[in-house]
Amino acid sequence: MFKEIKSYYFLKNIKESKKIKNKLLNFLEEMPPSRYGNVTKTDWALPKDFNRPYVKYFADIIRPYMNTITKKLKLDNWVIHNMWFQQYEKNSYHKWHTHASVQFSSVYYLELPNKKTSTQFKNIVNNNVFSIDVKEGDLLLFPSCLLHRSPKNKSKKRKSIIAFNSSFMGEGKIL
């Protein structure tokens, strides 16, 4: 029998989001068309050594935010294991899944014209589906073992995200 425990997530608006939006979208536009499941465009299935200029650019932007989260966790360091983008046109979606072998999964909402397309989570104890109140420009980090999906985009407007998996390390500093 599963018992429920409370967990936590981090939600932070990236203050540079308006300034970086068009540059990131241009980077994504230059990527070759590639699908994964029912996702309209993504680089997930491209070779791992494929050149992804947006990765370094975006990693430099989020570095101070990740450093702040590391301090809040009272740990010493963090690492990004991988990063990818996904774009959802009308009727595209990503089915229920988790991310193995990492501590946190993250979603940066580059384009979010409709909050109904934000990441959904499923409580495996009671099967309740819920969302976290996010907006365009937000970065959401959550435990990677949480069952989540991107619901079907019923809008004609595109949703674009940058996702990454990360882990935090250290001995912990108990105060």
mmCIF file with all atom_site columns, C-alpha atoms in Angstrom:
data_model
loop_
_atom_site.group_PDB
_atom_site.id
_atom_site.type_symbol
_atom_site.label_atom_id
_atom_site.label_alt_id
_atom_site.label_comp_id
_atom_site.label_asym_id
_atom_site.label_entity_id
_atom_site.label_seq_id
_atom_site.pdbx_PDB_ins_code
_atom_site.Cartn_x
_atom_site.Cartn_y
_atom_site.Cartn_z
_atom_site.occupancy
_atom_site.B_iso_or_equiv
_atom_site.pdbx_formal_charge
_atom_site.auth_seq_id
_atom_site.auth_comp_id
_atom_site.auth_asym_id
_atom_site.auth_atom_id
_atom_site.pdbx_PDB_model_num
ATOM 1   C CA . MET A 1 1   ? 0.000  0.000  0.000   1.00 0.00 ? 1   MET A CA 1
ATOM 2   C CA . PHE A 1 2   ? 1.288  3.404  -0.945  1.00 0.00 ? 2   PHE A CA 1
ATOM 3   C CA . LYS A 1 3   ? 1.265  6.141  1.648   1.00 0.00 ? 3   LYS A CA 1
ATOM 4   C CA . GLU A 1 4   ? 1.513  9.780  0.740   1.00 0.00 ? 4   GLU A CA 1
ATOM 5   C CA . ILE A 1 5   ? 4.386  12.008 1.833   1.00 0.00 ? 5   ILE A CA 1
ATOM 6   C CA . LYS A 1 6   ? 4.665  15.703 1.230   1.00 0.00 ? 6   LYS A CA 1
ATOM 7   C CA . SER A 1 7   ? 7.368  16.944 -1.095  1.00 0.00 ? 7   SER A CA 1
ATOM 8   C CA . TYR A 1 8   ? 8.434  20.306 -2.445  1.00 0.00 ? 8   TYR A CA 1
ATOM 9   C CA . TYR A 1 9   ? 9.090  22.103 -5.684  1.00 0.00 ? 9   TYR A CA 1
ATOM 10  C CA . PHE A 1 10  ? 10.816 25.318 -6.675  1.00 0.00 ? 10  PHE A CA 1
ATOM 11  C CA . LEU A 1 11  ? 9.129  27.960 -8.793  1.00 0.00 ? 11  LEU A CA 1
ATOM 12  C CA . LYS A 1 12  ? 10.964 31.068 -9.869  1.00 0.00 ? 12  LYS A CA 1
ATOM 13  C CA . ASN A 1 13  ? 10.213 33.669 -12.507 1.00 0.00 ? 13  ASN A CA 1
ATOM 14  C CA . ILE A 1 14  ? 13.296 34.279 -14.627 1.00 0.00 ? 14  ILE A CA 1
ATOM 15  C CA . LYS A 1 15  ? 13.581 38.058 -14.575 1.00 0.00 ? 15  LYS A CA 1
ATOM 16  C CA . GLU A 1 16  ? 15.419 38.083 -17.924 1.00 0.00 ? 16  GLU A CA 1
ATOM 17  C CA . SER A 1 17  ? 12.609 36.151 -19.653 1.00 0.00 ? 17  SER A CA 1
ATOM 18  C CA . LYS A 1 18  ? 11.314 39.008 -21.832 1.00 0.00 ? 18  LYS A CA 1
ATOM 19  C CA . LYS A 1 19  ? 14.850 39.898 -22.899 1.00 0.00 ? 19  LYS A CA 1
ATOM 20  C CA . ILE A 1 20  ? 15.871 36.321 -23.805 1.00 0.00 ? 20  ILE A CA 1
ATOM 21  C CA . LYS A 1 21  ? 12.612 35.048 -25.315 1.00 0.00 ? 21  LYS A CA 1
ATOM 22  C CA . ASN A 1 22  ? 13.188 35.970 -28.965 1.00 0.00 ? 22  ASN A CA 1
ATOM 23  C CA . LYS A 1 23  ? 16.821 34.840 -28.953 1.00 0.00 ? 23  LYS A CA 1
ATOM 24  C CA . LEU A 1 24  ? 15.834 31.453 -27.511 1.00 0.00 ? 24  LEU A CA 1
ATOM 25  C CA . LEU A 1 25  ? 12.985 31.077 -30.009 1.00 0.00 ? 25  LEU A CA 1
ATOM 26  C CA . ASN A 1 26  ? 15.420 31.880 -32.838 1.00 0.00 ? 26  ASN A CA 1
ATOM 27  C CA . PHE A 1 27  ? 17.785 29.182 -31.563 1.00 0.00 ? 27  PHE A CA 1
ATOM 28  C CA . LEU A 1 28  ? 14.901 26.684 -31.510 1.00 0.00 ? 28  LEU A CA 1
ATOM 29  C CA . GLU A 1 29  ? 13.745 27.718 -34.987 1.00 0.00 ? 29  GLU A CA 1
ATOM 30  C CA . GLU A 1 30  ? 17.219 26.868 -36.335 1.00 0.00 ? 30  GLU A CA 1
ATOM 31  C CA . MET A 1 31  ? 17.060 23.322 -34.916 1.00 0.00 ? 31  MET A CA 1
ATOM 32  C CA . PRO A 1 32  ? 16.137 20.603 -37.426 1.00 0.00 ? 32  PRO A CA 1
ATOM 33  C CA . PRO A 1 33  ? 12.581 19.282 -37.318 1.00 0.00 ? 33  PRO A CA 1
ATOM 34  C CA . SER A 1 34  ? 12.418 16.262 -35.046 1.00 0.00 ? 34  SER A CA 1
ATOM 35  C CA . ARG A 1 35  ? 9.417  14.676 -33.344 1.00 0.00 ? 35  ARG A CA 1
ATOM 36  C CA . TYR A 1 36  ? 9.152  12.548 -30.231 1.00 0.00 ? 36  TYR A CA 1
ATOM 37  C CA . GLY A 1 37  ? 5.843  10.800 -29.638 1.00 0.00 ? 37  GLY A CA 1
ATOM 38  C CA . ASN A 1 38  ? 3.109  13.416 -29.958 1.00 0.00 ? 38  ASN A CA 1
ATOM 39  C CA . VAL A 1 39  ? 5.413  16.420 -29.394 1.00 0.00 ? 39  VAL A CA 1
ATOM 40  C CA . THR A 1 40  ? 5.481  18.682 -32.467 1.00 0.00 ? 40  THR A CA 1
ATOM 41  C CA . LYS A 1 41  ? 9.182  19.605 -32.355 1.00 0.00 ? 41  LYS A CA 1
ATOM 42  C CA . THR A 1 42  ? 11.974 18.624 -29.981 1.00 0.00 ? 42  THR A CA 1
ATOM 43  C CA . ASP A 1 43  ? 15.679 17.853 -29.986 1.00 0.00 ? 43  ASP A CA 1
ATOM 44  C CA . TRP A 1 44  ? 15.260 14.955 -27.517 1.00 0.00 ? 44  TRP A CA 1
ATOM 45  C CA . ALA A 1 45  ? 15.852 12.277 -30.173 1.00 0.00 ? 45  ALA A CA 1
ATOM 46  C CA . LEU A 1 46  ? 18.774 14.041 -31.879 1.00 0.00 ? 46  LEU A CA 1
ATOM 47  C CA . PRO A 1 47  ? 22.261 12.648 -31.202 1.00 0.00 ? 47  PRO A CA 1
ATOM 48  C CA . LYS A 1 48  ? 23.594 13.733 -27.795 1.00 0.00 ? 48  LYS A CA 1
ATOM 49  C CA . ASP A 1 49  ? 26.633 15.374 -29.444 1.00 0.00 ? 49  ASP A CA 1
ATOM 50  C CA . PHE A 1 50  ? 24.432 17.481 -31.764 1.00 0.00 ? 50  PHE A CA 1
ATOM 51  C CA . ASN A 1 51  ? 25.255 21.199 -31.476 1.00 0.00 ? 51  ASN A CA 1
ATOM 52  C CA . ARG A 1 52  ? 22.571 22.961 -29.412 1.00 0.00 ? 52  ARG A CA 1
ATOM 53  C CA . PRO A 1 53  ? 23.529 26.665 -29.121 1.00 0.00 ? 53  PRO A CA 1
ATOM 54  C CA . TYR A 1 54  ? 20.556 27.449 -26.867 1.00 0.00 ? 54  TYR A CA 1
ATOM 55  C CA . VAL A 1 55  ? 21.895 25.117 -24.134 1.00 0.00 ? 55  VAL A CA 1
ATOM 56  C CA . LYS A 1 56  ? 24.954 27.192 -23.190 1.00 0.00 ? 56  LYS A CA 1
ATOM 57  C CA . TYR A 1 57  ? 23.013 30.446 -23.569 1.00 0.00 ? 57  TYR A CA 1
ATOM 58  C CA . PHE A 1 58  ? 20.174 29.272 -21.327 1.00 0.00 ? 58  PHE A CA 1
ATOM 59  C CA . ALA A 1 59  ? 22.468 27.531 -18.824 1.00 0.00 ? 59  ALA A CA 1
ATOM 60  C CA . ASP A 1 60  ? 24.329 30.828 -18.310 1.00 0.00 ? 60  ASP A CA 1
ATOM 61  C CA . ILE A 1 61  ? 21.009 32.596 -17.624 1.00 0.00 ? 61  ILE A CA 1
ATOM 62  C CA . ILE A 1 62  ? 19.763 30.070 -15.054 1.00 0.00 ? 62  ILE A CA 1
ATOM 63  C CA . ARG A 1 63  ? 23.100 29.536 -13.260 1.00 0.00 ? 63  ARG A CA 1
ATOM 64  C CA . PRO A 1 64  ? 22.407 32.140 -10.531 1.00 0.00 ? 64  PRO A CA 1
ATOM 65  C CA . TYR A 1 65  ? 18.905 30.741 -9.989  1.00 0.00 ? 65  TYR A CA 1
ATOM 66  C CA . MET A 1 66  ? 20.265 27.211 -9.611  1.00 0.00 ? 66  MET A CA 1
ATOM 67  C CA . ASN A 1 67  ? 22.944 28.492 -7.217  1.00 0.00 ? 67  ASN A CA 1
ATOM 68  C CA . THR A 1 68  ? 20.209 30.061 -5.070  1.00 0.00 ? 68  THR A CA 1
ATOM 69  C CA . ILE A 1 69  ? 18.248 26.796 -4.986  1.00 0.00 ? 69  ILE A CA 1
ATOM 70  C CA . THR A 1 70  ? 21.440 24.944 -4.002  1.00 0.00 ? 70  THR A CA 1
ATOM 71  C CA . LYS A 1 71  ? 21.866 27.302 -1.040  1.00 0.00 ? 71  LYS A CA 1
ATOM 72  C CA . LYS A 1 72  ? 18.210 26.905 -0.030  1.00 0.00 ? 72  LYS A CA 1
ATOM 73  C CA . LEU A 1 73  ? 18.733 23.138 -0.012  1.00 0.00 ? 73  LEU A CA 1
ATOM 74  C CA . LYS A 1 74  ? 21.817 23.727 2.155   1.00 0.00 ? 74  LYS A CA 1
ATOM 75  C CA . LEU A 1 75  ? 23.949 21.777 -0.313  1.00 0.00 ? 75  LEU A CA 1
ATOM 76  C CA . ASP A 1 76  ? 27.214 22.489 -2.086  1.00 0.00 ? 76  ASP A CA 1
ATOM 77  C CA . ASN A 1 77  ? 26.780 22.081 -5.826  1.00 0.00 ? 77  ASN A CA 1
ATOM 78  C CA . TRP A 1 78  ? 24.479 21.121 -8.676  1.00 0.00 ? 78  TRP A CA 1
ATOM 79  C CA . VAL A 1 79  ? 24.772 19.570 -12.109 1.00 0.00 ? 79  VAL A CA 1
ATOM 80  C CA . ILE A 1 80  ? 22.569 19.552 -15.197 1.00 0.00 ? 80  ILE A CA 1
ATOM 81  C CA . HIS A 1 81  ? 22.477 16.062 -16.700 1.00 0.00 ? 81  HIS A CA 1
ATOM 82  C CA . ASN A 1 82  ? 20.767 16.964 -19.969 1.00 0.00 ? 82  ASN A CA 1
ATOM 83  C CA . MET A 1 83  ? 18.693 19.714 -21.554 1.00 0.00 ? 83  MET A CA 1
ATOM 84  C CA . TRP A 1 84  ? 16.185 19.678 -24.404 1.00 0.00 ? 84  TRP A CA 1
ATOM 85  C CA . PHE A 1 85  ? 13.327 21.736 -25.809 1.00 0.00 ? 85  PHE A CA 1
ATOM 86  C CA . GLN A 1 86  ? 9.787  20.822 -26.777 1.00 0.00 ? 86  GLN A CA 1
ATOM 87  C CA . GLN A 1 87  ? 7.218  22.717 -28.820 1.00 0.00 ? 87  GLN A CA 1
ATOM 88  C CA . TYR A 1 88  ? 3.539  21.855 -28.832 1.00 0.00 ? 88  TYR A CA 1
ATOM 89  C CA . GLU A 1 89  ? 1.327  22.945 -31.719 1.00 0.00 ? 89  GLU A CA 1
ATOM 90  C CA . LYS A 1 90  ? -2.419 22.279 -31.815 1.00 0.00 ? 90  LYS A CA 1
ATOM 91  C CA . ASN A 1 91  ? -3.323 18.744 -30.626 1.00 0.00 ? 91  ASN A CA 1
ATOM 92  C CA . SER A 1 92  ? 0.184  17.783 -29.540 1.00 0.00 ? 92  SER A CA 1
ATOM 93  C CA . TYR A 1 93  ? 0.967  16.518 -26.032 1.00 0.00 ? 93  TYR A CA 1
ATOM 94  C CA . HIS A 1 94  ? 3.404  14.435 -23.951 1.00 0.00 ? 94  HIS A CA 1
ATOM 95  C CA . LYS A 1 95  ? 2.031  11.354 -22.183 1.00 0.00 ? 95  LYS A CA 1
ATOM 96  C CA . TRP A 1 96  ? 2.454  10.513 -18.482 1.00 0.00 ? 96  TRP A CA 1
ATOM 97  C CA . HIS A 1 97  ? 6.087  9.802  -17.553 1.00 0.00 ? 97  HIS A CA 1
ATOM 98  C CA . THR A 1 98  ? 8.842  10.217 -14.960 1.00 0.00 ? 98  THR A CA 1
ATOM 99  C CA . HIS A 1 99  ? 12.585 10.881 -15.279 1.00 0.00 ? 99  HIS A CA 1
ATOM 100 C CA . ALA A 1 100 ? 14.856 8.144  -13.938 1.00 0.00 ? 100 ALA A CA 1
ATOM 101 C CA . SER A 1 101 ? 18.332 8.480  -12.401 1.00 0.00 ? 101 SER A CA 1
ATOM 102 C CA . VAL A 1 102 ? 18.115 12.188 -11.571 1.00 0.00 ? 102 VAL A CA 1
ATOM 103 C CA . GLN A 1 103 ? 16.810 14.152 -8.584  1.00 0.00 ? 103 GLN A CA 1
ATOM 104 C CA . PHE A 1 104 ? 14.897 16.995 -10.226 1.00 0.00 ? 104 PHE A CA 1
ATOM 105 C CA . SER A 1 105 ? 13.188 17.675 -13.523 1.00 0.00 ? 105 SER A CA 1
ATOM 106 C CA . SER A 1 106 ? 12.719 21.238 -14.669 1.00 0.00 ? 106 SER A CA 1
ATOM 107 C CA . VAL A 1 107 ? 10.520 23.106 -17.095 1.00 0.00 ? 107 VAL A CA 1
ATOM 108 C CA . TYR A 1 108 ? 11.126 26.657 -18.290 1.00 0.00 ? 108 TYR A CA 1
ATOM 109 C CA . TYR A 1 109 ? 7.974  28.061 -19.879 1.00 0.00 ? 109 TYR A CA 1
ATOM 110 C CA . LEU A 1 110 ? 9.304  29.987 -22.874 1.00 0.00 ? 110 LEU A CA 1
ATOM 111 C CA . GLU A 1 111 ? 5.869  30.295 -24.520 1.00 0.00 ? 111 GLU A CA 1
ATOM 112 C CA . LEU A 1 112 ? 2.744  29.565 -22.485 1.00 0.00 ? 112 LEU A CA 1
ATOM 113 C CA . PRO A 1 113 ? -0.244 31.203 -24.158 1.00 0.00 ? 113 PRO A CA 1
ATOM 114 C CA . ASN A 1 114 ? -2.721 29.071 -22.202 1.00 0.00 ? 114 ASN A CA 1
ATOM 115 C CA . LYS A 1 115 ? -2.234 27.943 -18.587 1.00 0.00 ? 115 LYS A CA 1
ATOM 116 C CA . LYS A 1 116 ? -4.364 24.865 -19.343 1.00 0.00 ? 116 LYS A CA 1
ATOM 117 C CA . THR A 1 117 ? -1.320 23.465 -21.180 1.00 0.00 ? 117 THR A CA 1
ATOM 118 C CA . SER A 1 118 ? 1.024  23.772 -18.181 1.00 0.00 ? 118 SER A CA 1
ATOM 119 C CA . THR A 1 119 ? 2.574  20.609 -16.747 1.00 0.00 ? 119 THR A CA 1
ATOM 120 C CA . GLN A 1 120 ? 0.127  18.329 -14.976 1.00 0.00 ? 120 GLN A CA 1
ATOM 121 C CA . PHE A 1 121 ? 1.011  15.951 -12.149 1.00 0.00 ? 121 PHE A CA 1
ATOM 122 C CA . LYS A 1 122 ? -0.712 12.804 -10.942 1.00 0.00 ? 122 LYS A CA 1
ATOM 123 C CA . ASN A 1 123 ? -0.892 11.783 -7.294  1.00 0.00 ? 123 ASN A CA 1
ATOM 124 C CA . ILE A 1 124 ? -0.391 8.012  -7.489  1.00 0.00 ? 124 ILE A CA 1
ATOM 125 C CA . VAL A 1 125 ? -2.083 7.459  -4.119  1.00 0.00 ? 125 VAL A CA 1
ATOM 126 C CA . ASN A 1 126 ? -5.483 8.938  -5.020  1.00 0.00 ? 126 ASN A CA 1
ATOM 127 C CA . ASN A 1 127 ? -5.111 9.467  -8.818  1.00 0.00 ? 127 ASN A CA 1
ATOM 128 C CA . ASN A 1 128 ? -5.833 13.197 -8.491  1.00 0.00 ? 128 ASN A CA 1
ATOM 129 C CA . VAL A 1 129 ? -4.438 15.268 -11.344 1.00 0.00 ? 129 VAL A CA 1
ATOM 130 C CA . PHE A 1 130 ? -3.166 18.718 -10.431 1.00 0.00 ? 130 PHE A CA 1
ATOM 131 C CA . SER A 1 131 ? -1.129 21.609 -11.801 1.00 0.00 ? 131 SER A CA 1
ATOM 132 C CA . ILE A 1 132 ? 1.105  24.222 -10.245 1.00 0.00 ? 132 ILE A CA 1
ATOM 133 C CA . ASP A 1 133 ? 0.171  27.822 -11.034 1.00 0.00 ? 133 ASP A CA 1
ATOM 134 C CA . VAL A 1 134 ? 2.864  28.853 -13.533 1.00 0.00 ? 134 VAL A CA 1
ATOM 135 C CA . LYS A 1 135 ? 3.156  31.545 -16.156 1.00 0.00 ? 135 LYS A CA 1
ATOM 136 C CA . GLU A 1 136 ? 5.330  32.290 -19.149 1.00 0.00 ? 136 GLU A CA 1
ATOM 137 C CA . GLY A 1 137 ? 8.880  33.018 -17.990 1.00 0.00 ? 137 GLY A CA 1
ATOM 138 C CA . ASP A 1 138 ? 8.678  30.698 -14.963 1.00 0.00 ? 138 ASP A CA 1
ATOM 139 C CA . LEU A 1 139 ? 11.162 27.964 -14.130 1.00 0.00 ? 139 LEU A CA 1
ATOM 140 C CA . LEU A 1 140 ? 9.648  24.996 -12.287 1.00 0.00 ? 140 LEU A CA 1
ATOM 141 C CA . LEU A 1 141 ? 11.821 22.331 -10.599 1.00 0.00 ? 141 LEU A CA 1
ATOM 142 C CA . PHE A 1 142 ? 10.146 19.236 -9.149  1.00 0.00 ? 142 PHE A CA 1
ATOM 143 C CA . PRO A 1 143 ? 11.198 15.770 -7.973  1.00 0.00 ? 143 PRO A CA 1
ATOM 144 C CA . SER A 1 144 ? 11.821 13.697 -11.086 1.00 0.00 ? 144 SER A CA 1
ATOM 145 C CA . CYS A 1 145 ? 9.920  10.697 -9.736  1.00 0.00 ? 145 CYS A CA 1
ATOM 146 C CA . LEU A 1 146 ? 6.613  12.596 -9.894  1.00 0.00 ? 146 LEU A CA 1
ATOM 147 C CA . LEU A 1 147 ? 4.350  11.331 -12.646 1.00 0.00 ? 147 LEU A CA 1
ATOM 148 C CA . HIS A 1 148 ? 3.762  14.256 -15.026 1.00 0.00 ? 148 HIS A CA 1
ATOM 149 C CA . ARG A 1 149 ? 2.645  15.140 -18.544 1.00 0.00 ? 149 ARG A CA 1
ATOM 150 C CA . SER A 1 150 ? 2.007  17.985 -20.922 1.00 0.00 ? 150 SER A CA 1
ATOM 151 C CA . PRO A 1 151 ? -1.736 17.909 -21.679 1.00 0.00 ? 151 PRO A CA 1
ATOM 152 C CA . LYS A 1 152 ? -3.056 18.202 -25.229 1.00 0.00 ? 152 LYS A CA 1
ATOM 153 C CA . ASN A 1 153 ? -2.684 21.707 -26.620 1.00 0.00 ? 153 ASN A CA 1
ATOM 154 C CA . LYS A 1 154 ? -6.181 22.528 -27.898 1.00 0.00 ? 154 LYS A CA 1
ATOM 155 C CA . SER A 1 155 ? -5.141 26.047 -28.883 1.00 0.00 ? 155 SER A CA 1
ATOM 156 C CA . LYS A 1 156 ? -3.835 27.289 -32.213 1.00 0.00 ? 156 LYS A CA 1
ATOM 157 C CA . LYS A 1 157 ? -1.059 29.019 -30.249 1.00 0.00 ? 157 LYS A CA 1
ATOM 158 C CA . ARG A 1 158 ? 2.219  27.178 -29.726 1.00 0.00 ? 158 ARG A CA 1
ATOM 159 C CA . LYS A 1 159 ? 3.607  26.211 -26.316 1.00 0.00 ? 159 LYS A CA 1
ATOM 160 C CA . SER A 1 160 ? 7.434  26.103 -26.060 1.00 0.00 ? 160 SER A CA 1
ATOM 161 C CA . ILE A 1 161 ? 9.452  24.826 -23.131 1.00 0.00 ? 161 ILE A CA 1
ATOM 162 C CA . ILE A 1 162 ? 13.066 24.154 -22.282 1.00 0.00 ? 162 ILE A CA 1
ATOM 163 C CA . ALA A 1 163 ? 13.448 21.179 -19.976 1.00 0.00 ? 163 ALA A CA 1
ATOM 164 C CA . PHE A 1 164 ? 16.393 19.793 -18.057 1.00 0.00 ? 164 PHE A CA 1
ATOM 165 C CA . ASN A 1 165 ? 17.249 17.218 -15.425 1.00 0.00 ? 165 ASN A CA 1
ATOM 166 C CA . SER A 1 166 ? 19.498 18.110 -12.514 1.00 0.00 ? 166 SER A CA 1
ATOM 167 C CA . SER A 1 167 ? 20.878 16.838 -9.236  1.00 0.00 ? 167 SER A CA 1
ATOM 168 C CA . PHE A 1 168 ? 22.175 18.599 -6.152  1.00 0.00 ? 168 PHE A CA 1
ATOM 169 C CA . MET A 1 169 ? 25.177 17.387 -4.157  1.00 0.00 ? 169 MET A CA 1
ATOM 170 C CA . GLY A 1 170 ? 26.829 17.949 -0.820  1.00 0.00 ? 170 GLY A CA 1
ATOM 171 C CA . GLU A 1 171 ? 26.816 16.864 2.758   1.00 0.00 ? 171 GLU A CA 1
ATOM 172 C CA . GLY A 1 172 ? 24.095 19.271 3.781   1.00 0.00 ? 172 GLY A CA 1
ATOM 173 C CA . LYS A 1 173 ? 24.452 22.032 6.311   1.00 0.00 ? 173 LYS A CA 1
ATOM 174 C CA . ILE A 1 174 ? 22.007 21.591 9.150   1.00 0.00 ? 174 ILE A CA 1
ATOM 175 C CA . LEU A 1 175 ? 21.488 24.815 11.036  1.00 0.00 ? 175 LEU A CA 1
#
